[in-house]
mmCIF file of C-alpha atoms and ligand atoms in Angstrom:
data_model
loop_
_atom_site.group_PDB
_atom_site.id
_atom_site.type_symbol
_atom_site.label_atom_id
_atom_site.label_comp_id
_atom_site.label_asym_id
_atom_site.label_seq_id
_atom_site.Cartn_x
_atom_site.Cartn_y
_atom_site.Cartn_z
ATOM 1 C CA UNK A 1 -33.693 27.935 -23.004
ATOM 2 C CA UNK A 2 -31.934 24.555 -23.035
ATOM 3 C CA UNK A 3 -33.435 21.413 -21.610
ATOM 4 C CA UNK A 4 -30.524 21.656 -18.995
ATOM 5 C CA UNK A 5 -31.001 25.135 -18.008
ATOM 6 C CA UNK A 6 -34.873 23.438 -17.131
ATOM 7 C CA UNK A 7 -33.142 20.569 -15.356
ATOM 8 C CA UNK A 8 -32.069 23.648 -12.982
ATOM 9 C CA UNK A 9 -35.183 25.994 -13.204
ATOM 10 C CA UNK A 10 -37.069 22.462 -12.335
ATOM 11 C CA UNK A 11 -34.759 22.278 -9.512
ATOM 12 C CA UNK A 12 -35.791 25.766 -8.297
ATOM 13 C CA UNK A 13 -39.195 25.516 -8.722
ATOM 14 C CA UNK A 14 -39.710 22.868 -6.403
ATOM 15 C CA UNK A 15 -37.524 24.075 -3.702
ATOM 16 C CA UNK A 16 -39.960 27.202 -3.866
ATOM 17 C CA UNK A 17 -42.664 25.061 -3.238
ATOM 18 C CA UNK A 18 -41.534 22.977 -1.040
ATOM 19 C CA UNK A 19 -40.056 24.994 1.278
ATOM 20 C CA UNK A 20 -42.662 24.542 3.719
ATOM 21 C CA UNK A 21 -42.275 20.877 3.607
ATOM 22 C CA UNK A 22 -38.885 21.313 4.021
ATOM 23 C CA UNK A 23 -38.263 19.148 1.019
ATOM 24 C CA UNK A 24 -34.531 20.134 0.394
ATOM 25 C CA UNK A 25 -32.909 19.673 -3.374
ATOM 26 C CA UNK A 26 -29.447 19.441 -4.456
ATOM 27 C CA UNK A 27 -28.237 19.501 -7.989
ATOM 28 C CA UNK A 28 -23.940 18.076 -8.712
ATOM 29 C CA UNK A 29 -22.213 17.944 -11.515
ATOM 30 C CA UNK A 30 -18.863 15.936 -11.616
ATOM 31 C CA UNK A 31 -16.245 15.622 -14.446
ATOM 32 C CA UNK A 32 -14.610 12.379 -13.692
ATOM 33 C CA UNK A 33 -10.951 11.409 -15.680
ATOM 34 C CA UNK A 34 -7.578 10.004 -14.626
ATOM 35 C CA UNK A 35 -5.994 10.732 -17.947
ATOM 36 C CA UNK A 36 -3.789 13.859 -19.030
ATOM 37 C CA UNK A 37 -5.768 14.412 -22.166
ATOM 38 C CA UNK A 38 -9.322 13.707 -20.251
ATOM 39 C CA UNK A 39 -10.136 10.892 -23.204
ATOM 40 C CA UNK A 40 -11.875 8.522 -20.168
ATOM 41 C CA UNK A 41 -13.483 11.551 -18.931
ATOM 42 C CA UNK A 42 -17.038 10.793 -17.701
ATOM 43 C CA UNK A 43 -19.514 13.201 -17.121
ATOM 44 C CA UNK A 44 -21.957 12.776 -14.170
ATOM 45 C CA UNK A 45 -25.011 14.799 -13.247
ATOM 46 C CA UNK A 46 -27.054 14.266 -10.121
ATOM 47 C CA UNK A 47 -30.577 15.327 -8.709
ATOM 48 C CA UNK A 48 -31.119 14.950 -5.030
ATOM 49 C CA UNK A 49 -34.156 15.277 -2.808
ATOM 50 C CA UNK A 50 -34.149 15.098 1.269
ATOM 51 C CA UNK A 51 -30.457 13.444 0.256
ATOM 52 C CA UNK A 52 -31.813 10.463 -1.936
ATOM 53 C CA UNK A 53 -30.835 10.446 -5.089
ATOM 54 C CA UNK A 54 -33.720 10.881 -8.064
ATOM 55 C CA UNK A 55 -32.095 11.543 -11.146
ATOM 56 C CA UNK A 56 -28.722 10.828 -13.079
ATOM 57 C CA UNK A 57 -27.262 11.470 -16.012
ATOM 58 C CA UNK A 58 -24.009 9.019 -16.470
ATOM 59 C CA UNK A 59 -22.159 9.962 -19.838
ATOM 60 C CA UNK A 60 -20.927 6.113 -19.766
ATOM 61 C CA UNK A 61 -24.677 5.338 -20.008
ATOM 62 C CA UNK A 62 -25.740 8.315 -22.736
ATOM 63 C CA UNK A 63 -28.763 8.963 -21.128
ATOM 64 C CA UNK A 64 -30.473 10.104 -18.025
ATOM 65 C CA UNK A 65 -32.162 7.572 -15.412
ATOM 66 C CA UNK A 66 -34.698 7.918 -13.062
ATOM 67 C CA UNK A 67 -35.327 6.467 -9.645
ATOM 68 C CA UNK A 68 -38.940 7.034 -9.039
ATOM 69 C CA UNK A 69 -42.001 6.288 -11.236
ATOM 70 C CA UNK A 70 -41.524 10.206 -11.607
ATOM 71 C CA UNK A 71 -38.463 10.870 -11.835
ATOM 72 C CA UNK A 72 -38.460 8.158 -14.864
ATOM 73 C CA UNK A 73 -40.927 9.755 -16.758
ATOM 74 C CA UNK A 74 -39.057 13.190 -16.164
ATOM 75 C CA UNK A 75 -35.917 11.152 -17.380
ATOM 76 C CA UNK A 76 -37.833 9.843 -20.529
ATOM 77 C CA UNK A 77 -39.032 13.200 -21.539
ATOM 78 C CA UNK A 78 -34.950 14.509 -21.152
ATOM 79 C CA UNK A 79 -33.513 11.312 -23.503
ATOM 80 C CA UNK A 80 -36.338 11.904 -26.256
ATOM 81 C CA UNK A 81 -35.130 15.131 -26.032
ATOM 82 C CA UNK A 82 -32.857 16.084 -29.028
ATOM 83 C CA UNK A 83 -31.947 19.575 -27.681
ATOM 84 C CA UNK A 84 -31.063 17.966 -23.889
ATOM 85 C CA UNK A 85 -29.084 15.523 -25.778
ATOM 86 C CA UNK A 86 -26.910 17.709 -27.872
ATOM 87 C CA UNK A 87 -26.767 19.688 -24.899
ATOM 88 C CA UNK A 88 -25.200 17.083 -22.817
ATOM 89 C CA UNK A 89 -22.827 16.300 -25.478
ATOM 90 C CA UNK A 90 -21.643 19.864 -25.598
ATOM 91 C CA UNK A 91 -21.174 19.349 -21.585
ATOM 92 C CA UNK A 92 -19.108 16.350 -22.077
ATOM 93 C CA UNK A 93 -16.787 17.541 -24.708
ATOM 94 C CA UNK A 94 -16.081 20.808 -22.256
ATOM 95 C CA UNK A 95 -15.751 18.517 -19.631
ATOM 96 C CA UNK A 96 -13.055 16.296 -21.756
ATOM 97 C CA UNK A 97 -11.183 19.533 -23.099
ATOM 98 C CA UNK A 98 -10.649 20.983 -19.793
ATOM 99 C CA UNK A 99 -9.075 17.762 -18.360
ATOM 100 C CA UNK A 100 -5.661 18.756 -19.392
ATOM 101 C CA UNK A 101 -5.746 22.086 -17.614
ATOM 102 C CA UNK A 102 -7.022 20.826 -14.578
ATOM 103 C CA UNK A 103 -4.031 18.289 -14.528
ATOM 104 C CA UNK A 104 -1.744 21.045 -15.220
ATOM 105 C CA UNK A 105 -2.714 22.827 -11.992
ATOM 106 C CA UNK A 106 0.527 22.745 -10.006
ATOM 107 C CA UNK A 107 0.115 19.812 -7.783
ATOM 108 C CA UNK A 108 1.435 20.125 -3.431
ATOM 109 C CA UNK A 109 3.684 16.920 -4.253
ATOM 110 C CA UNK A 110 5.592 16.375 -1.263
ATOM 111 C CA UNK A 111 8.202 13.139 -1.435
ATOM 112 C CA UNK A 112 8.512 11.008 1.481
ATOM 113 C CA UNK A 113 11.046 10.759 4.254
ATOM 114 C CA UNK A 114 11.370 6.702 5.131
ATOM 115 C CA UNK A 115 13.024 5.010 7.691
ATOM 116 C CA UNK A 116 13.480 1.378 7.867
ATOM 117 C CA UNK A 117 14.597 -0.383 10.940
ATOM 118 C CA UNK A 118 14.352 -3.981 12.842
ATOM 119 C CA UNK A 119 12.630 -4.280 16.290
ATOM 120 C CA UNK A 120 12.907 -7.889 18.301
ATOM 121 C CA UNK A 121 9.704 -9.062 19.017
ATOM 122 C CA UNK A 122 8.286 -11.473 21.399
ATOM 123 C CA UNK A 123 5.114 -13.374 20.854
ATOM 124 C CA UNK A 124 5.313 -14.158 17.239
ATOM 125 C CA UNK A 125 6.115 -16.870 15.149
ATOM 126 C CA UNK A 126 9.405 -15.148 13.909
ATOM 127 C CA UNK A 127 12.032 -13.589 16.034
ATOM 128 C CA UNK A 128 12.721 -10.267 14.011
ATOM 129 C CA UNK A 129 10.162 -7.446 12.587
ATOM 130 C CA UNK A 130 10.969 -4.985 10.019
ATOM 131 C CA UNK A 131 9.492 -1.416 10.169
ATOM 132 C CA UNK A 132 9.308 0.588 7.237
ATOM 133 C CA UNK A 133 8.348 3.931 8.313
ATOM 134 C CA UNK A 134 7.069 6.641 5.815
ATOM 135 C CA UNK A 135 6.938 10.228 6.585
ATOM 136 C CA UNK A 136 5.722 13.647 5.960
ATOM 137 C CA UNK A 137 4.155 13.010 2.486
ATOM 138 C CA UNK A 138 1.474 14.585 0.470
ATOM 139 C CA UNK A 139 -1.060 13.584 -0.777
ATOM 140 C CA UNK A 140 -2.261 10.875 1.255
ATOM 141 C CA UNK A 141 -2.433 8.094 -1.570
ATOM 142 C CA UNK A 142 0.633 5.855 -1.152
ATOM 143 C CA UNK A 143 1.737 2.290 -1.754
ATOM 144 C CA UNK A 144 4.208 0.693 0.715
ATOM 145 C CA UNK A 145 5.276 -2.851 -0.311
ATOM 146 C CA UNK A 146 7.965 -4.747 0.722
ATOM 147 C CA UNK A 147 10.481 -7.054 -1.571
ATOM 148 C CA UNK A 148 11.803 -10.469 -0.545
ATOM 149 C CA UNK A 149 15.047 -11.251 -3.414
ATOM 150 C CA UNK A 150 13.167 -9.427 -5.797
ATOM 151 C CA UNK A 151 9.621 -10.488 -5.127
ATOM 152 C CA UNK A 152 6.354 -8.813 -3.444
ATOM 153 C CA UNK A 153 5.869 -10.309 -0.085
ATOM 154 C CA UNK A 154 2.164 -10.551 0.889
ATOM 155 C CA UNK A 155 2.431 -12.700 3.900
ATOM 156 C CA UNK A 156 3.440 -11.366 7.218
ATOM 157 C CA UNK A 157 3.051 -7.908 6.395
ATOM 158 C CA UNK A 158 0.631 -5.655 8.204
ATOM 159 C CA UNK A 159 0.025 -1.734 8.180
ATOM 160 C CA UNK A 160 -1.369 1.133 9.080
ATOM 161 C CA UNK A 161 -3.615 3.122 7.859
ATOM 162 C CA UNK A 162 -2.539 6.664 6.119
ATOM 163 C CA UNK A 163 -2.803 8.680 9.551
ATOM 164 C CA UNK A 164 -3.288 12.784 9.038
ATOM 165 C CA UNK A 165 -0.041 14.759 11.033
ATOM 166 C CA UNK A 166 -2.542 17.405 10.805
ATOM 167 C CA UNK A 167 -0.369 19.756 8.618
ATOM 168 C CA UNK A 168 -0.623 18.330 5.318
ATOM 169 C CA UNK A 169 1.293 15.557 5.614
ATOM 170 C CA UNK A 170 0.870 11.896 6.340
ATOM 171 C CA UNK A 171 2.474 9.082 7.846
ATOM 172 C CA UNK A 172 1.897 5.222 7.461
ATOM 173 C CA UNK A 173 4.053 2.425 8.961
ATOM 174 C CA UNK A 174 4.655 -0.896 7.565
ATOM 175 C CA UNK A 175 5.115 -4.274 9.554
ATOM 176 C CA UNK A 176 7.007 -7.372 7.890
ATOM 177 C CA UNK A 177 7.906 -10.232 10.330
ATOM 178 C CA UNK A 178 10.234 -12.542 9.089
ATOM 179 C CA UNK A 179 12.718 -14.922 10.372
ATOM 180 C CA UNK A 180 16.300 -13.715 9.259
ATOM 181 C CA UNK A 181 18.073 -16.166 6.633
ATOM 182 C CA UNK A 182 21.626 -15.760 5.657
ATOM 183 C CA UNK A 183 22.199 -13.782 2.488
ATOM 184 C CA UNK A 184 18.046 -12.870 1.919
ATOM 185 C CA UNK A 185 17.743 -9.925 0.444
ATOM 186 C CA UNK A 186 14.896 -7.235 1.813
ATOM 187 C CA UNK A 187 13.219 -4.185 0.331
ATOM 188 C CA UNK A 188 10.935 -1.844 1.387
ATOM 189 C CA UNK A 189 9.053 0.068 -1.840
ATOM 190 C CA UNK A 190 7.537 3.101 -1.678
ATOM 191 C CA UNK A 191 5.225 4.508 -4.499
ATOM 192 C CA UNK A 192 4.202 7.786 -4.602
ATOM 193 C CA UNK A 193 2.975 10.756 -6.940
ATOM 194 C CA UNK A 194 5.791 12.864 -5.794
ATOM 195 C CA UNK A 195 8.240 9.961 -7.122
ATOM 196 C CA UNK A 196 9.283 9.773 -10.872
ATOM 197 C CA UNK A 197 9.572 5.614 -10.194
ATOM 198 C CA UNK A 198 8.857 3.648 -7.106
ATOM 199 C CA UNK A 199 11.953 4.200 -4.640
ATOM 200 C CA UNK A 200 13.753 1.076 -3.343
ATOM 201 C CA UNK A 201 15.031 0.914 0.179
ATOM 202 C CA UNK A 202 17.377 -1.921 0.587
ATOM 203 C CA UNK A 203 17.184 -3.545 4.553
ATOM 204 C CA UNK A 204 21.036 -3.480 5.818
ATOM 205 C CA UNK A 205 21.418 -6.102 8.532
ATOM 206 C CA UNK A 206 24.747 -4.988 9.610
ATOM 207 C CA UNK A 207 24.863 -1.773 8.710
ATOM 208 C CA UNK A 208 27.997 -0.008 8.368
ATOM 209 C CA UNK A 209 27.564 2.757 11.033
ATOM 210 C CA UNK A 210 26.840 2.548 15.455
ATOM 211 C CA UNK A 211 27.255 -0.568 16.650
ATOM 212 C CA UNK A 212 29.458 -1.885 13.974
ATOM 213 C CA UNK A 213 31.519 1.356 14.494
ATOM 214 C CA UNK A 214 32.009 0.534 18.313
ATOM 215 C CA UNK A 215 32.164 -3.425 17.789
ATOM 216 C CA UNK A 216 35.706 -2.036 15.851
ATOM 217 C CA UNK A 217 36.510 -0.309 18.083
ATOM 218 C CA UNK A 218 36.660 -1.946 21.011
ATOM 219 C CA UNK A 219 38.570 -4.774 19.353
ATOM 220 C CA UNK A 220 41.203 -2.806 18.287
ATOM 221 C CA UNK A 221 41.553 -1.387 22.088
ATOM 222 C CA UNK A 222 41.731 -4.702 22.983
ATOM 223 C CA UNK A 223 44.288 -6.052 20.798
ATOM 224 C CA UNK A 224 46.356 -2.873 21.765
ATOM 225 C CA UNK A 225 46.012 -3.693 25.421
ATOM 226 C CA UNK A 226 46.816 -7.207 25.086
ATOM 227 C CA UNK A 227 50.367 -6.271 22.857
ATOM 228 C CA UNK A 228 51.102 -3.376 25.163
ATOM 229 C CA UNK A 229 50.567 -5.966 28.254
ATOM 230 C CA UNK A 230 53.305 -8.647 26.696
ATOM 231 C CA UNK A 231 55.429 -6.008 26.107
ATOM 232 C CA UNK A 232 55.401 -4.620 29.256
ATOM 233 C CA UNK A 233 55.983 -8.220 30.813
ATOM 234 C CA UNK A 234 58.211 -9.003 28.572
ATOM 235 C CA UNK A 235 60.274 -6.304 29.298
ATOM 236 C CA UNK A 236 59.690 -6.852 33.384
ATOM 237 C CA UNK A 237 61.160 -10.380 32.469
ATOM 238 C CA UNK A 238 64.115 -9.163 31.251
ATOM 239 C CA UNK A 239 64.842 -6.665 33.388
ATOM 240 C CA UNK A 240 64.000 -8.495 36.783
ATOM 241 C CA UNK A 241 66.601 -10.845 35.404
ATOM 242 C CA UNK A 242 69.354 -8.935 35.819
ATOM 243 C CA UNK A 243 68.304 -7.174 39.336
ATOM 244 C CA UNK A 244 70.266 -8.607 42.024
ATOM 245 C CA UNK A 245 67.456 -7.978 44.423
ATOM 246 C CA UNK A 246 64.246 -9.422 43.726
ATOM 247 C CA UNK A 247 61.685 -7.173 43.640
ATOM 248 C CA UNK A 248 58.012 -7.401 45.544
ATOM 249 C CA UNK A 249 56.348 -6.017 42.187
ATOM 250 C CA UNK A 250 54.319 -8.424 40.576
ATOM 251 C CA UNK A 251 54.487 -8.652 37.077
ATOM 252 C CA UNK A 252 51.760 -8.689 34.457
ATOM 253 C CA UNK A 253 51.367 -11.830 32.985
ATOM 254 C CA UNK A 254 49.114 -12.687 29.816
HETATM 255 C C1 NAG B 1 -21.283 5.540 -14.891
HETATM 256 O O1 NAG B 1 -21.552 4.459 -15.734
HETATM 257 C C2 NAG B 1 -20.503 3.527 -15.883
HETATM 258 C C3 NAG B 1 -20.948 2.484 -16.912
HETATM 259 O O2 NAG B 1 -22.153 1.871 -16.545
HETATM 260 C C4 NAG B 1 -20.200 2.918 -14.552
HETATM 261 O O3 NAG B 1 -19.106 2.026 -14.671
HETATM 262 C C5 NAG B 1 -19.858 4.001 -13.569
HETATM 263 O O4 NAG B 1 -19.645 3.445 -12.291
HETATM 264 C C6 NAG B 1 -20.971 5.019 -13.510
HETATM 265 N N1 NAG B 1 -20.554 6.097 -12.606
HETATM 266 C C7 NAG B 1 -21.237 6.417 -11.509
HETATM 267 C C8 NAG B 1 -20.610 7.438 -10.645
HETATM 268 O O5 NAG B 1 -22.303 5.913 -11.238
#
């Protein structure tokens, strides 16, 4: 039997013992990376008792560490151990080799819906507010920034957290106030795991659709209605001149 498989029986054993002081153990191992090939992985083994931590073995650190007068001892025995210590090196290299499959387990990767608008606001020391809203994404870890011609704008710029929708997804909402300036060009950036590169959403401040739509509109009603009025009293003109008797009508004049 390996000096790890006694790192568990040890485990046992005591909880047997001590289950009339209701002296509860737990044992965790963790296989920590955040590379494809697992290269940084770092193996991590914990001992627990009554939920304070005893014993660890950090693969960083190569050897195990106690946090008691005991547990040290117990910790000393392990690292002049050659049998534990092959055996933990046997643990790390299957903890490094099975990094890639773990990353290759097909990943929920939802992509974002974002909306970016302007609200008015009142109290503040600048007259507009940008909201760049970010919707239904998963997972939760995110990175909303916002551009000012090009550069990262840390100043007036407040958020929320990443709130739960309680289905999966998550929302977060970012603030930037900012006093409007002629030709300033805004950005909101949203990075994400479901996105190849960070996505760019450019701020329109006339935006070709509603308003703009209806501004256009109405001036081209108008414009009709003033042509079709001279015409009409133009025409009135002309015509009333050669009526003998004067009508009461009053005529449209612009
Ligand atoms: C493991 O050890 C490394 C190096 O000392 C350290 O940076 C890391 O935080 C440790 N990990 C844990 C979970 O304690």
């Amino acid at each position: 039997m390996s000096h790890a498989h006694r790192f568990f029986a040890f485990l046992m054993l005591f909880l047997v013992f001590s289950t009339e002081g209701a002296v509860y153990g737990h044992y965790s191992a963790h296989c920590q990376f955040s590379s494809y090939d697992g290269h940084d992985a770092v193996f991590l083994e914990q001992v627990y008792f009554n939920k304070l931590l005893l014993m660890q073995y950090n693969s960083s650190v190569g050897k195990a560490v106690g946090y008691t007068k005991t547990a040290q001892e117990l910790a000393d025995k392990f690292n002049s151990d050659e049998s534990f210590i092959s055996h933990q090196e046997w643990k790390i290299s299957l903890c490094k080799s099975n990094a890639p499959q773990v990353y290759n387990v097909p990943l929920d990767l939802v992509e974002p819906d974002v909306w970016l608008r302007s609200v008015k606001v009142a109290d503040s020391r600048h007259p507009a507010m940008l909201i760049c809203s970010v919707y239904n994404f998963y997972p939760k870890q995110i990175r909303v920034m916002w551009l000012r011609d090009g550069k990262e704008a840390t100043s007036d710029v407040t958020s929320t957290e990443e709130l739960p929708d309680g289905n999966w997804f998550y929302q977060i909402h970012s603030y930037l106030e900012f006093t409007p300036k002629p030709g300033e060009k805004i950005s909101c950036v949203v990075e994400h795991a479901s996105l190849m590169e960070p996505k760019v959403y450019d701020w329109d401040p006339l935006p070709d659709t509603g308003m703009n739509k209806i501004i256009i509109g109405v001036a081209g009603m108008l414009l009709g209605l003033v042509f079709s009025v001279a015409g009409l009293s133009y025409y009135k003109k002309k015509t009333s001149g050669r009526v003998v008797v004067p009508t009461t009508e009053a005529g449209v004049y612009v």
